[in-house]
């Protein structure tokens, strides 16, 4: 199943505290966003990439895409205030009517296997996300006191890619905008309009690089990957 991917990269990276958008932090001499783009560039099922970027970073990104020969990017659009706004701008630029994936620029370790699984599932059900069972025991807390232990077996941590039929995710974003709903992910907007969202099993290595200690884990993942080539 072929797909278009929208990659939001128009954040500020505040929690990473790197003094710049974390997309430009280098892992093995390559910016994080290039790692992410390369996974889709090398996936035969990916027919088009829409990149969402900050206005003042367009020039640098264009240069990087030439340098690393990322030629599947059909358009680079400017992002909005929140991630949801950025994604919506990206979705409006999708040219082909097919399955659309939304994948964080800050998740460079996504593998073709999970991309395929989520794409196939979404073409079947309309909406699917990659998720992993949570490992921690989770408590609901009020006033620094535990009020409830949440049953873990039914809890999953959702990641990206999140995959949808294009008309469905466009409708979900449109309605969210009209009702001024800000969801924490794209699936939640689809849930809001009453469409079921399936999950497919992800990988614990598909982390989002959010805070500085995530970079330690990132280095370990890359080391493991390089071991495989020895
Ligand atoms: N993103 C975006 N537009 C925004 C906010 C976020 O395109 N207005 C993108 C980020 O660039 C990132 C992804 O959405 O690839 C996930 O967001 P997050 O991890 O929160 O990144 P930042 O918003 O950059 O980081 P922070 O929240 O720490 O500032
Ligand atoms: Mg953010």
Tab-separated table of C-alpha atoms and ligand atoms in Angstrom:
chain	number	residue	atom	x	y	z
A	1	UNK	CA	0.000	0.000	0.000
A	2	UNK	CA	1.424	3.361	-1.040
A	3	UNK	CA	1.203	6.384	1.220
A	4	UNK	CA	2.067	10.056	1.653
A	5	UNK	CA	3.769	11.097	4.879
A	6	UNK	CA	3.366	14.462	6.612
A	7	UNK	CA	6.314	15.211	8.881
A	8	UNK	CA	5.816	17.993	11.443
A	9	UNK	CA	9.193	19.547	12.302
A	10	UNK	CA	8.056	23.092	13.104
A	11	UNK	CA	8.469	22.982	16.878
A	12	UNK	CA	10.921	24.860	19.060
A	13	UNK	CA	12.359	21.939	21.009
A	14	UNK	CA	12.085	23.796	24.317
A	15	UNK	CA	12.309	20.720	26.545
A	16	UNK	CA	15.484	19.600	24.798
A	17	UNK	CA	17.069	22.854	25.868
A	18	UNK	CA	19.599	22.813	23.023
A	19	UNK	CA	19.304	26.501	22.168
A	20	UNK	CA	17.862	25.589	18.777
A	21	UNK	CA	15.143	23.450	17.206
A	22	UNK	CA	16.084	19.896	18.234
A	23	UNK	CA	15.537	18.710	14.619
A	24	UNK	CA	18.993	20.112	13.842
A	25	UNK	CA	20.854	18.267	16.629
A	26	UNK	CA	23.276	15.834	15.045
A	27	UNK	CA	23.399	12.097	15.632
A	28	UNK	CA	26.347	10.482	13.877
A	29	UNK	CA	27.100	13.807	12.117
A	30	UNK	CA	23.575	13.952	10.600
A	31	UNK	CA	20.726	16.195	11.793
A	32	UNK	CA	17.853	14.305	13.454
A	33	UNK	CA	15.393	15.452	10.786
A	34	UNK	CA	17.607	13.934	8.062
A	35	UNK	CA	17.609	10.587	9.882
A	36	UNK	CA	13.806	10.707	9.922
A	37	UNK	CA	13.438	11.821	6.296
A	38	UNK	CA	15.884	9.126	5.128
A	39	UNK	CA	13.697	6.332	6.490
A	40	UNK	CA	10.842	7.486	4.246
A	41	UNK	CA	13.090	8.355	1.313
A	42	UNK	CA	14.298	4.738	1.289
A	43	UNK	CA	10.835	3.186	1.662
A	44	UNK	CA	9.506	2.128	-1.755
A	45	UNK	CA	5.872	2.518	-0.581
A	46	UNK	CA	6.352	6.189	0.283
A	47	UNK	CA	5.312	8.214	-2.735
A	48	UNK	CA	5.441	11.734	-1.314
A	49	UNK	CA	6.761	13.590	1.757
A	50	UNK	CA	5.220	16.844	2.997
A	51	UNK	CA	7.555	18.550	5.443
A	52	UNK	CA	6.246	21.140	7.908
A	53	UNK	CA	8.873	23.638	9.002
A	54	UNK	CA	9.476	26.972	10.682
A	55	UNK	CA	9.612	29.915	8.265
A	56	UNK	CA	13.132	30.887	9.339
A	57	UNK	CA	14.437	27.335	8.863
A	58	UNK	CA	13.181	26.767	5.305
A	59	UNK	CA	16.456	27.731	3.699
A	60	UNK	CA	18.620	25.488	5.915
A	61	UNK	CA	16.249	22.567	5.369
A	62	UNK	CA	16.245	22.974	1.616
A	63	UNK	CA	20.033	22.930	1.673
A	64	UNK	CA	20.091	19.781	3.810
A	65	UNK	CA	17.655	18.014	1.507
A	66	UNK	CA	19.893	18.687	-1.477
A	67	UNK	CA	22.968	17.600	0.451
A	68	UNK	CA	21.399	14.309	1.558
A	69	UNK	CA	19.458	13.735	-1.683
A	70	UNK	CA	16.011	13.655	-0.138
A	71	UNK	CA	13.966	14.132	-3.314
A	72	UNK	CA	10.573	12.776	-2.258
A	73	UNK	CA	9.650	16.039	-0.528
A	74	UNK	CA	6.904	17.497	-2.729
A	75	UNK	CA	6.368	20.565	-0.568
A	76	UNK	CA	7.634	22.282	2.536
A	77	UNK	CA	4.890	24.212	4.294
A	78	UNK	CA	5.082	26.585	7.240
A	79	UNK	CA	3.940	25.287	10.602
A	80	UNK	CA	1.585	26.808	13.162
A	81	UNK	CA	1.563	27.604	16.853
A	82	UNK	CA	0.775	24.092	18.089
A	83	UNK	CA	1.676	20.719	16.587
A	84	UNK	CA	-1.959	20.198	15.596
A	85	UNK	CA	-1.909	23.393	13.515
A	86	UNK	CA	1.325	22.330	11.845
A	87	UNK	CA	-0.097	18.919	10.953
A	88	UNK	CA	-3.269	20.472	9.512
A	89	UNK	CA	-1.203	22.754	7.271
A	90	UNK	CA	0.722	19.710	6.096
A	91	UNK	CA	-2.424	17.703	5.402
A	92	UNK	CA	-3.829	20.505	3.235
A	93	UNK	CA	-0.746	20.213	1.022
A	94	UNK	CA	-1.133	16.473	0.368
A	95	UNK	CA	-1.669	16.041	-3.360
A	96	UNK	CA	-2.486	12.384	-3.696
A	97	UNK	CA	-5.694	10.866	-2.463
A	98	UNK	CA	-4.439	7.861	-0.566
A	99	UNK	CA	-3.357	6.775	2.878
A	100	UNK	CA	-1.590	9.555	4.733
A	101	UNK	CA	0.846	8.964	7.564
A	102	UNK	CA	1.705	11.597	10.141
A	103	UNK	CA	5.123	11.109	11.695
A	104	UNK	CA	7.080	13.319	14.121
A	105	UNK	CA	10.308	14.740	12.748
A	106	UNK	CA	11.768	14.005	16.175
A	107	UNK	CA	11.265	10.201	15.900
A	108	UNK	CA	14.220	9.094	13.794
A	109	UNK	CA	14.216	5.383	14.702
A	110	UNK	CA	11.000	4.318	13.014
A	111	UNK	CA	11.428	1.163	10.946
A	112	UNK	CA	9.915	0.117	7.614
A	113	UNK	CA	8.211	-2.836	9.289
A	114	UNK	CA	6.028	-0.679	11.562
A	115	UNK	CA	5.386	1.763	8.729
A	116	UNK	CA	4.065	-1.085	6.606
A	117	UNK	CA	1.928	-2.518	9.422
A	118	UNK	CA	0.250	0.797	10.237
A	119	UNK	CA	-0.310	1.627	6.562
A	120	UNK	CA	-1.939	-1.716	5.809
A	121	UNK	CA	-4.138	-1.453	8.911
A	122	UNK	CA	-5.279	2.071	8.031
A	123	UNK	CA	-6.154	1.115	4.490
A	124	UNK	CA	-8.307	-1.595	6.043
A	125	UNK	CA	-9.989	0.318	8.897
A	126	UNK	CA	-9.456	3.986	7.986
A	127	UNK	CA	-7.320	4.854	10.998
A	128	UNK	CA	-4.424	3.158	12.801
A	129	UNK	CA	-1.572	4.168	15.080
A	130	UNK	CA	1.639	2.555	16.244
A	131	UNK	CA	1.606	1.889	19.994
A	132	UNK	CA	3.420	-0.102	22.683
A	133	UNK	CA	2.116	-1.565	25.965
A	134	UNK	CA	3.152	0.712	28.821
A	135	UNK	CA	5.808	-0.669	31.143
A	136	UNK	CA	5.298	1.488	34.226
A	137	UNK	CA	2.586	1.194	36.825
A	138	UNK	CA	0.484	4.304	36.436
A	139	UNK	CA	-1.315	6.100	39.257
A	140	UNK	CA	-3.871	8.847	39.175
A	141	UNK	CA	-2.776	11.524	41.640
A	142	UNK	CA	-4.577	14.473	43.230
A	143	UNK	CA	-3.056	16.784	45.860
A	144	UNK	CA	0.125	14.677	45.902
A	145	UNK	CA	-1.894	11.639	46.922
A	146	UNK	CA	-2.714	8.555	44.913
A	147	UNK	CA	-6.399	8.289	44.212
A	148	UNK	CA	-6.305	5.357	41.863
A	149	UNK	CA	-4.069	2.704	40.337
A	150	UNK	CA	-4.971	2.468	36.702
A	151	UNK	CA	-5.329	-1.051	35.300
A	152	UNK	CA	-2.185	-1.420	33.250
A	153	UNK	CA	-3.100	-4.240	30.928
A	154	UNK	CA	-5.353	-1.994	28.872
A	155	UNK	CA	-2.930	0.941	28.663
A	156	UNK	CA	-0.832	1.620	25.585
A	157	UNK	CA	1.588	4.434	24.830
A	158	UNK	CA	0.895	5.738	21.355
A	159	UNK	CA	3.653	6.824	19.026
A	160	UNK	CA	3.780	7.938	15.428
A	161	UNK	CA	3.289	7.105	12.576
A	162	UNK	CA	-0.455	7.565	12.813
A	163	UNK	CA	-2.104	6.574	9.539
A	164	UNK	CA	-5.458	7.578	8.065
A	165	UNK	CA	-7.500	7.732	4.945
A	166	UNK	CA	-6.988	11.305	3.768
A	167	UNK	CA	-10.665	12.462	3.787
A	168	UNK	CA	-11.140	11.128	7.339
A	169	UNK	CA	-8.164	12.906	8.895
A	170	UNK	CA	-8.992	16.129	7.002
A	171	UNK	CA	-12.526	16.020	8.364
A	172	UNK	CA	-11.255	15.366	11.901
A	173	UNK	CA	-8.861	18.339	11.781
A	174	UNK	CA	-11.506	20.596	10.257
A	175	UNK	CA	-14.005	19.773	12.996
A	176	UNK	CA	-11.370	20.199	15.712
A	177	UNK	CA	-10.582	23.645	14.352
A	178	UNK	CA	-14.260	24.606	14.212
A	179	UNK	CA	-14.894	23.387	17.745
A	180	UNK	CA	-11.565	24.770	18.962
A	181	UNK	CA	-10.451	21.391	20.228
A	182	UNK	CA	-6.723	20.881	20.757
A	183	UNK	CA	-5.919	17.174	20.852
A	184	UNK	CA	-2.656	15.692	22.057
A	185	UNK	CA	-2.357	13.557	18.938
A	186	UNK	CA	-4.069	13.119	15.592
A	187	UNK	CA	-5.864	9.923	16.567
A	188	UNK	CA	-7.710	11.766	19.342
A	189	UNK	CA	-9.268	14.088	16.741
A	190	UNK	CA	-10.509	11.082	14.789
A	191	UNK	CA	-11.860	9.533	18.008
A	192	UNK	CA	-13.729	12.825	18.614
A	193	UNK	CA	-15.695	12.416	15.392
A	194	UNK	CA	-16.669	8.893	16.354
A	195	UNK	CA	-14.427	6.848	14.085
A	196	UNK	CA	-12.601	3.876	15.629
A	197	UNK	CA	-8.802	3.940	15.595
A	198	UNK	CA	-6.883	0.646	15.473
A	199	UNK	CA	-3.479	0.079	16.973
A	200	UNK	CA	-0.569	-1.927	15.651
A	201	UNK	CA	2.367	-3.131	17.747
A	202	UNK	CA	5.246	-0.666	17.741
A	203	UNK	CA	8.819	-0.841	18.964
A	204	UNK	CA	10.206	0.618	22.218
A	205	UNK	CA	13.115	2.008	20.228
A	206	UNK	CA	10.799	4.336	18.293
A	207	UNK	CA	11.279	7.090	20.870
A	208	UNK	CA	10.525	10.752	20.410
A	209	UNK	CA	13.599	12.770	21.244
A	210	UNK	CA	12.120	15.134	23.801
A	211	UNK	CA	14.506	15.797	26.705
A	212	UNK	CA	18.347	15.687	26.879
A	213	UNK	CA	18.538	12.180	28.374
A	214	UNK	CA	16.695	10.830	25.308
A	215	UNK	CA	19.896	11.553	23.376
A	216	UNK	CA	21.740	8.989	25.553
A	217	UNK	CA	19.248	6.324	24.540
A	218	UNK	CA	19.517	7.501	20.933
A	219	UNK	CA	23.288	6.939	20.970
A	220	UNK	CA	22.785	3.423	22.319
A	221	UNK	CA	20.231	2.618	19.607
A	222	UNK	CA	22.627	3.807	16.914
A	223	UNK	CA	25.475	1.783	18.423
A	224	UNK	CA	23.299	-1.313	18.408
A	225	UNK	CA	22.342	-0.650	14.793
A	226	UNK	CA	26.007	-0.262	13.781
A	227	UNK	CA	26.886	-3.514	15.560
A	228	UNK	CA	24.529	-5.228	13.158
A	229	UNK	CA	26.666	-4.165	10.201
A	230	UNK	CA	29.922	-5.525	11.644
B	1	LIG	N1	5.869	20.390	15.994
B	1	LIG	C1	5.430	21.168	14.916
B	1	LIG	N2	4.796	22.369	15.154
B	1	LIG	C2	4.601	22.818	16.414
B	1	LIG	C3	5.036	22.029	17.511
B	1	LIG	C4	5.665	20.821	17.264
B	1	LIG	O1	5.604	20.785	13.761
B	1	LIG	N3	4.003	23.992	16.599
B	1	LIG	C5	6.570	19.123	15.729
B	1	LIG	C6	7.963	19.068	16.358
B	1	LIG	O2	8.918	19.710	15.520
B	1	LIG	C7	8.197	17.583	16.557
B	1	LIG	C8	6.777	17.018	16.723
B	1	LIG	O3	5.873	18.045	16.311
B	1	LIG	O4	8.812	16.956	15.448
B	1	LIG	C9	6.509	16.569	18.148
B	1	LIG	O5	6.508	17.693	19.026
B	1	LIG	P1	7.453	17.894	20.288
B	1	LIG	O6	8.209	16.649	20.588
B	1	LIG	O7	6.644	18.528	21.361
B	1	LIG	O8	8.554	18.933	19.722
B	1	LIG	P2	8.721	20.471	20.091
B	1	LIG	O9	7.396	21.122	20.180
B	1	LIG	O10	9.723	21.010	19.141
B	1	LIG	O11	9.402	20.391	21.549
B	1	LIG	P3	8.934	21.158	22.892
B	1	LIG	O12	7.487	20.792	23.104
B	1	LIG	O13	9.843	20.611	23.951
B	1	LIG	O14	9.154	22.629	22.626
B	2	LIG	MG1	5.932	20.493	21.650
